[in-house]
Coordinates of C-alpha atoms in Angstrom, one line a residue:
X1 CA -46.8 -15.3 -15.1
X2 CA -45.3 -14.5 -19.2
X3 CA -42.1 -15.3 -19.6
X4 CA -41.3 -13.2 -22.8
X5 CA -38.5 -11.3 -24.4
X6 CA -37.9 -7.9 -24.4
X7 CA -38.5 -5.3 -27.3
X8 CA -36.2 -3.1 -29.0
X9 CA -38.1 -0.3 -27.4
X10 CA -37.6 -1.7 -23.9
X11 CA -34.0 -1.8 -24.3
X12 CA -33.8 1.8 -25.2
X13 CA -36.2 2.9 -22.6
X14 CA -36.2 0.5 -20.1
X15 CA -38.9 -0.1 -17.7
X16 CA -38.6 1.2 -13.9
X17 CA -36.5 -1.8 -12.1
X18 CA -35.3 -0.5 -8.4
X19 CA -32.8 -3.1 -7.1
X20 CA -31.3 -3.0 -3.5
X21 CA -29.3 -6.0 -3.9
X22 CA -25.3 -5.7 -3.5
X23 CA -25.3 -7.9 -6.6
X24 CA -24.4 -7.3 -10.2
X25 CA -27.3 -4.9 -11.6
X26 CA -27.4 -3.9 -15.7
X27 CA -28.9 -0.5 -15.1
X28 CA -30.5 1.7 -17.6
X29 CA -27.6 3.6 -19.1
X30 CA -25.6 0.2 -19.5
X31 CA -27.9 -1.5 -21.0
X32 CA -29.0 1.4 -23.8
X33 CA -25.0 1.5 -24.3
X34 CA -24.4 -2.3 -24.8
X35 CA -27.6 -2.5 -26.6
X36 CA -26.5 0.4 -29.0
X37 CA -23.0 -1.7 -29.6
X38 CA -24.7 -4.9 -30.1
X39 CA -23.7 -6.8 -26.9
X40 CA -27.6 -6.9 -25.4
X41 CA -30.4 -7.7 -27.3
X42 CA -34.0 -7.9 -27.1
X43 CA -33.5 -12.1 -27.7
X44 CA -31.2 -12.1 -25.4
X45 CA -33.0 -10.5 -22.4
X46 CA -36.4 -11.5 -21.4
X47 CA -39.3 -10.5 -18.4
X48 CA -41.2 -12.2 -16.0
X49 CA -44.7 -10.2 -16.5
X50 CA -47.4 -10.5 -14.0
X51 CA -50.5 -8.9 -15.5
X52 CA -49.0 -5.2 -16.5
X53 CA -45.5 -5.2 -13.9
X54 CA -43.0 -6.3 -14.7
X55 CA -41.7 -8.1 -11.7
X56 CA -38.7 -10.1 -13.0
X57 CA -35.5 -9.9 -15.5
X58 CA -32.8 -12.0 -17.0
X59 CA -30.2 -10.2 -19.5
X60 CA -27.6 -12.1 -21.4
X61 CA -24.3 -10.2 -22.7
X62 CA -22.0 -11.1 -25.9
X63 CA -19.6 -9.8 -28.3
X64 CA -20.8 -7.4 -31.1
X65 CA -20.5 -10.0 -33.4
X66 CA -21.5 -13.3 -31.7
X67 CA -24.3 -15.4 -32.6
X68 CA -24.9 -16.7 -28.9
X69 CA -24.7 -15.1 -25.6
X70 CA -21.6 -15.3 -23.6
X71 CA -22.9 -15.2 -20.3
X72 CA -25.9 -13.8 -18.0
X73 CA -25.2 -10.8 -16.8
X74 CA -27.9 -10.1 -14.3
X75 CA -30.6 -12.1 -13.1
X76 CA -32.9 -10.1 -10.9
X77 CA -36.6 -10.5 -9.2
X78 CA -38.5 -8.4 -7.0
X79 CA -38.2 -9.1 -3.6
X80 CA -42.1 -9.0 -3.2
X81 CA -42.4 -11.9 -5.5
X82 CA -43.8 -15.1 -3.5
X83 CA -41.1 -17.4 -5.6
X84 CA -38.5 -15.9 -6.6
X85 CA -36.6 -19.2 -7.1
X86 CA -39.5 -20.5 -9.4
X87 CA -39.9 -17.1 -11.4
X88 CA -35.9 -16.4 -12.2
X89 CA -35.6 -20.4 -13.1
X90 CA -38.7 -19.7 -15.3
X91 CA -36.6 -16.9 -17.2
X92 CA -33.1 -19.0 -17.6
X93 CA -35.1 -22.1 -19.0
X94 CA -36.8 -19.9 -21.6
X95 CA -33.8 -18.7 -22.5
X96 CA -31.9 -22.0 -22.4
X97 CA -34.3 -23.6 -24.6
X98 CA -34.3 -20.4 -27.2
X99 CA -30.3 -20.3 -27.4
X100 CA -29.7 -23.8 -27.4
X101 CA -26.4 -23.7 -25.1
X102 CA -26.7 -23.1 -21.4
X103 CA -24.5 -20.0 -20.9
X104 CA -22.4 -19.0 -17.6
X105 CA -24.0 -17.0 -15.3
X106 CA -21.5 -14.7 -13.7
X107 CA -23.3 -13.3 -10.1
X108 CA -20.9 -10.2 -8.8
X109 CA -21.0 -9.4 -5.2
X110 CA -19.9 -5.9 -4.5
X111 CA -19.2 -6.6 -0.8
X112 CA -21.6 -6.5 1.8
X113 CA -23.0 -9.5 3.8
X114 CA -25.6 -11.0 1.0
X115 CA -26.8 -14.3 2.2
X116 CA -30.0 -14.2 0.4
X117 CA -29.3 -12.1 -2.4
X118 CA -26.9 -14.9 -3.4
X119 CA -29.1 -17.8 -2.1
X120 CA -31.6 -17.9 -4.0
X121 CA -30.0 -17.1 -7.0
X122 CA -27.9 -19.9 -6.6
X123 CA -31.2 -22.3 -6.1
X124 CA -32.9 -21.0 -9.8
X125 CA -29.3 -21.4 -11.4
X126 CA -28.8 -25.3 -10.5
X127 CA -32.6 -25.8 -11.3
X128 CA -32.1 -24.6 -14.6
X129 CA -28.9 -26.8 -15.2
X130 CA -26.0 -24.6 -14.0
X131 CA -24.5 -26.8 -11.5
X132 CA -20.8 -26.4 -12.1
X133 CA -19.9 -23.1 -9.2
X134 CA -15.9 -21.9 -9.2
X135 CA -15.3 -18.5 -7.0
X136 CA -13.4 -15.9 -8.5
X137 CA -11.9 -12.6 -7.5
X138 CA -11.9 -9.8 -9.3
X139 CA -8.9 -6.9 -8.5
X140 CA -8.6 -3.2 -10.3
X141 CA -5.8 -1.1 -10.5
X142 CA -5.6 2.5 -11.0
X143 CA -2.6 4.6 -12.0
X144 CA -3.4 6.2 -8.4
X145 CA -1.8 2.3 -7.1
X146 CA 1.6 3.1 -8.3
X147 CA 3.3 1.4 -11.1
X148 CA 5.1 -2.0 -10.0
X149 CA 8.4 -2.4 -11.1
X150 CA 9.9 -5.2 -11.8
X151 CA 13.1 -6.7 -10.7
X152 CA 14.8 -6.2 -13.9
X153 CA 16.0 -10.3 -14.1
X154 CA 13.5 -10.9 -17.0
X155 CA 13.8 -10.0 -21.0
X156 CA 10.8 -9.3 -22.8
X157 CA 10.0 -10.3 -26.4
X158 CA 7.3 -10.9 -29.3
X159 CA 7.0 -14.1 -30.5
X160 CA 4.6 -15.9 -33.5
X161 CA 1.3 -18.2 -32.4
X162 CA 3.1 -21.3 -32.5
X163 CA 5.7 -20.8 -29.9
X164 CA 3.0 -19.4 -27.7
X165 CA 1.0 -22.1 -27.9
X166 CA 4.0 -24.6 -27.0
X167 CA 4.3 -21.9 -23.9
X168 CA 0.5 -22.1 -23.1
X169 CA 0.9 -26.2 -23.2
X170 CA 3.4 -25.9 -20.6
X171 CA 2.3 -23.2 -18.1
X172 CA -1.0 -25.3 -18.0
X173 CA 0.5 -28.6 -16.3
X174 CA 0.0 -27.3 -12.1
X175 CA -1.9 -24.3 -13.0
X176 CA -4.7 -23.3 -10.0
X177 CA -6.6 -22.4 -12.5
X178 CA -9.9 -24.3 -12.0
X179 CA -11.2 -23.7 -15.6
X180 CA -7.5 -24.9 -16.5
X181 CA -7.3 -27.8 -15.1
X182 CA -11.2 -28.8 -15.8
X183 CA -9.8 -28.4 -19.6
X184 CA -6.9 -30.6 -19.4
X185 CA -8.8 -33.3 -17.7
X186 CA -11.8 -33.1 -19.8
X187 CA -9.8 -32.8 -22.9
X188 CA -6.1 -32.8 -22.8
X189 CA -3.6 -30.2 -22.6
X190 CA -3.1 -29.8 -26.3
X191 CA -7.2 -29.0 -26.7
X192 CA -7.0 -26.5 -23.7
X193 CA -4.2 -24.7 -24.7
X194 CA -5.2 -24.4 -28.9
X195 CA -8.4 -22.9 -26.7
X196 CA -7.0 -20.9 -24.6
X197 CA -4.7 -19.4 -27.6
X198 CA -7.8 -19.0 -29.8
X199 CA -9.5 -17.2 -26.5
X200 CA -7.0 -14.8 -26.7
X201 CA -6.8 -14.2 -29.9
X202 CA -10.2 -13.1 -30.0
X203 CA -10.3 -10.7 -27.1
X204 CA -10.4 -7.0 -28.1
X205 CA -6.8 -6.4 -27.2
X206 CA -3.8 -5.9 -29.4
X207 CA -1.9 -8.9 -30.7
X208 CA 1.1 -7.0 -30.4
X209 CA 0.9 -6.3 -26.7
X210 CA 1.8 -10.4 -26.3
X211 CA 5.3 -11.4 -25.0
X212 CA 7.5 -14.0 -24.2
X213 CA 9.6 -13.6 -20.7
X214 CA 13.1 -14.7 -20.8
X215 CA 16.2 -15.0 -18.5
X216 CA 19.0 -12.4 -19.7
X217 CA 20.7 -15.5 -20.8
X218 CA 17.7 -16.5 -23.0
X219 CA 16.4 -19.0 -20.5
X220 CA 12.6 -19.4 -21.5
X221 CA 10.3 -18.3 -18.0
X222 CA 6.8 -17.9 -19.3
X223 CA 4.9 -15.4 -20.9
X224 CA 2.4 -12.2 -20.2
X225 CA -0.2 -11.3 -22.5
X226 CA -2.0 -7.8 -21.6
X227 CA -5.3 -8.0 -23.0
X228 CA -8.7 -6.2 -23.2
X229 CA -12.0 -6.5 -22.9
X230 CA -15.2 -4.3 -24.5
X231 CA -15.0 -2.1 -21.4
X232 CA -11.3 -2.5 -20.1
X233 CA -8.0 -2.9 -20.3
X234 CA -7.3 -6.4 -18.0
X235 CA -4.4 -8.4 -16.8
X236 CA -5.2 -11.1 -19.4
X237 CA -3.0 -14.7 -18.7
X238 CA 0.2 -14.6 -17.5
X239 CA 1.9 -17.9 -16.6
X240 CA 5.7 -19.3 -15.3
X241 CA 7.0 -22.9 -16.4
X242 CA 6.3 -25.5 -13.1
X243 CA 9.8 -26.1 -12.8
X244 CA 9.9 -22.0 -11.8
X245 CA 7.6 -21.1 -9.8
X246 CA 8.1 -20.2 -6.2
X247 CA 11.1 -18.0 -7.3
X248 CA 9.1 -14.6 -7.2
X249 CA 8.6 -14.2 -11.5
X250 CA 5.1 -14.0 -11.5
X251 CA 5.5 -10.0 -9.8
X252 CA 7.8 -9.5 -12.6
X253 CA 5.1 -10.5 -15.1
X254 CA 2.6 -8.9 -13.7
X255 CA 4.5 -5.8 -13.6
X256 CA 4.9 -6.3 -17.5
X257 CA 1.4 -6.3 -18.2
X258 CA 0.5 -3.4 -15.9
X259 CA 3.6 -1.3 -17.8
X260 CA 2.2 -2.2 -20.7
X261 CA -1.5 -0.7 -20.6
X262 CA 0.1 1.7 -18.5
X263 CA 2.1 2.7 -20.9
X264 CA -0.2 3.0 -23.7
X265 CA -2.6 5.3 -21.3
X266 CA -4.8 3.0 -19.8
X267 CA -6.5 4.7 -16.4
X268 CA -8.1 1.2 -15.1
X269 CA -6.9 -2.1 -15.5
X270 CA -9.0 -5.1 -14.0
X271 CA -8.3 -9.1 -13.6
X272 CA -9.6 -12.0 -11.8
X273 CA -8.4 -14.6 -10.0
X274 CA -10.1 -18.4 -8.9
X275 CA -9.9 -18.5 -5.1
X276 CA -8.1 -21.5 -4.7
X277 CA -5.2 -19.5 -7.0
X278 CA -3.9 -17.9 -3.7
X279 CA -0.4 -17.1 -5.1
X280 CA -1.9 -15.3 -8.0
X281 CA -4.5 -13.3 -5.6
X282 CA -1.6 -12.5 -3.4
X283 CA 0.7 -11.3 -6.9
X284 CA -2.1 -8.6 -7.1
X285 CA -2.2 -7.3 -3.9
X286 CA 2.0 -6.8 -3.9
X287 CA 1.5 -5.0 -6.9
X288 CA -1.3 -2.5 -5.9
X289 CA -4.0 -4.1 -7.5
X290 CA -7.4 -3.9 -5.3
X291 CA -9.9 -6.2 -4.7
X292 CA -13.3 -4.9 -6.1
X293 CA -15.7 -7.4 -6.2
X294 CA -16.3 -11.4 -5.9
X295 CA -17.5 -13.8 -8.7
X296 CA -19.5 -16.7 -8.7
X297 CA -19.8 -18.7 -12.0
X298 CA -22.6 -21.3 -12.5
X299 CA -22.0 -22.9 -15.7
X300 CA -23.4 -26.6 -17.4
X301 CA -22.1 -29.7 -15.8
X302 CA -19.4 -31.2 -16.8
X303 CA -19.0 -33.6 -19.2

């Protein structure tokens, strides 16, 4: 079995790959389109070859501009493969070793019992080092949801870095978060919320979109940030102090953020959600959004 990396050539005209699986799939159009924009490239995605088929396929994804991959995007073997498990560990260590960084791999199930789709997946991820799983939930809303409206208690307003990072330090402490809270105990608050700030900054939305929620007697609440990513306007991070919560604010937040990309013409808007965040899953549904797919992340362990 080679193990090799793709071509240029391949990315443009990509080999024959039929997939049945209710999984995450980069078909042919995507990848051409993120290999035109820069976010898949031939280092980044490599084959399993048994004599001339190709019978197997890892493809990492990043930003235009990165110098790593963010996170595999699909990881897919033929079903006719004797070991599968073997063959798709065999492509993550290669790429491992290349990059240097074990990226996430993000599986999306697009509902449908899938026992083995996911199983065996899951098997080459932790043999290749991915050991660390959370469960997310992704939702989508369409204008064809209705726009939520919000209960009018909450003033909206810009504000510079620094008082959004003080706001990010505090919205952390009791967030259901998994990542969150993984952060803060791996490196204190004040690391995970320069990261999280820094994250943000970075994303492809607007700077401008951020703001600061306040009481109408200038009470601080929390804060919304509407955000974006290469393909999507998404929910971004929204967040209440501790000492608020429970008292209904995070519908009002949420409602900011979908006005805002609303507002500016946005026809799909997408977030996720960890599972354990029930609240935040439960936000989305009172406000329209639908539930489209599930998430698994396998990342590095944890330090």
């Amino acid at each position: 079995m080679l193990i090799r990396h793709a071509t240029a050539a391949e990315l443009s005209s990509p080999p024959a790959f039929i997939v049945t699986d209710p999984v995450g799939f980069v078909d042919d159009d995507q990848l051409r389109v993120e290999a035109a924009e820069n976010r898949m490239r031939p280092e980044w995605t490599w084959f399993a070859q048994d004599g001339d088929r190709i019978v197997g396929r890892a493809v990492w994804w990043g930003r235009s501009d990165s110098e790593q991959p963010i996170v595999l995007d699909c990881l897919h073997v033929l079903p006719d493969v004797p070991d599968r498990v073997g063959v798709a560990a065999a492509l993550l260590d290669k790429g491992h070793a290349e990059f240097g960084v074990l990226p996430n791999y993000r599986l999306i199930l697009r509902g449908g019992c899938a026992v083995d789709a996911v199983s065996w997946r899951s098997a080459a991820a932790s043999a290749s080092g991915l050991t660390d799983v959370i469960e997310r939930l992704r939702f989508e809303w369409t204008p064809a949801d209705g726009l939520p409206v919000g209960s009018g208690r909450l003033v909206f307003r810009p504000a510079e870095d620094a008082e959004f990072l003080a706001v990010f330090r505090r919205v952390a402490i009791g967030s259901l978060d998994v990542a969150t809270q993984r952060d803060i105990e791996s490196g204190g608050v004040d690391a995970q919320a320069q990261g999280d700030l820094e994250f943000y900054l970075s994303c492809p939305g607007e700077r401008s979109w951020w703001r600061i929620a306040e009481t109408s007697d200038g009470s601080l609440v929390g804060f919304a940030i509407p955000s974006a990513t290469p393909h999507s306007r998404n929910v971004g991070y929204l967040g209440v102090l501790p000492e608020l919560r429970g008292r209904g604010y995070v519908d009002d937040l949420l409602a900011e953020v979908t006005r805002v990309h609303a507002a500016d013409g946005a026809d799909r808007i997408t977030a996720t959600t960890d599972v354990p965040n029930k609240p935040m899953a439960a936000a989305f549904r009172r406000a329209g959004y639908q539930m489209t797919e599930q998430h698994t992340v396998f990342g590095p362990p944890r330090s």
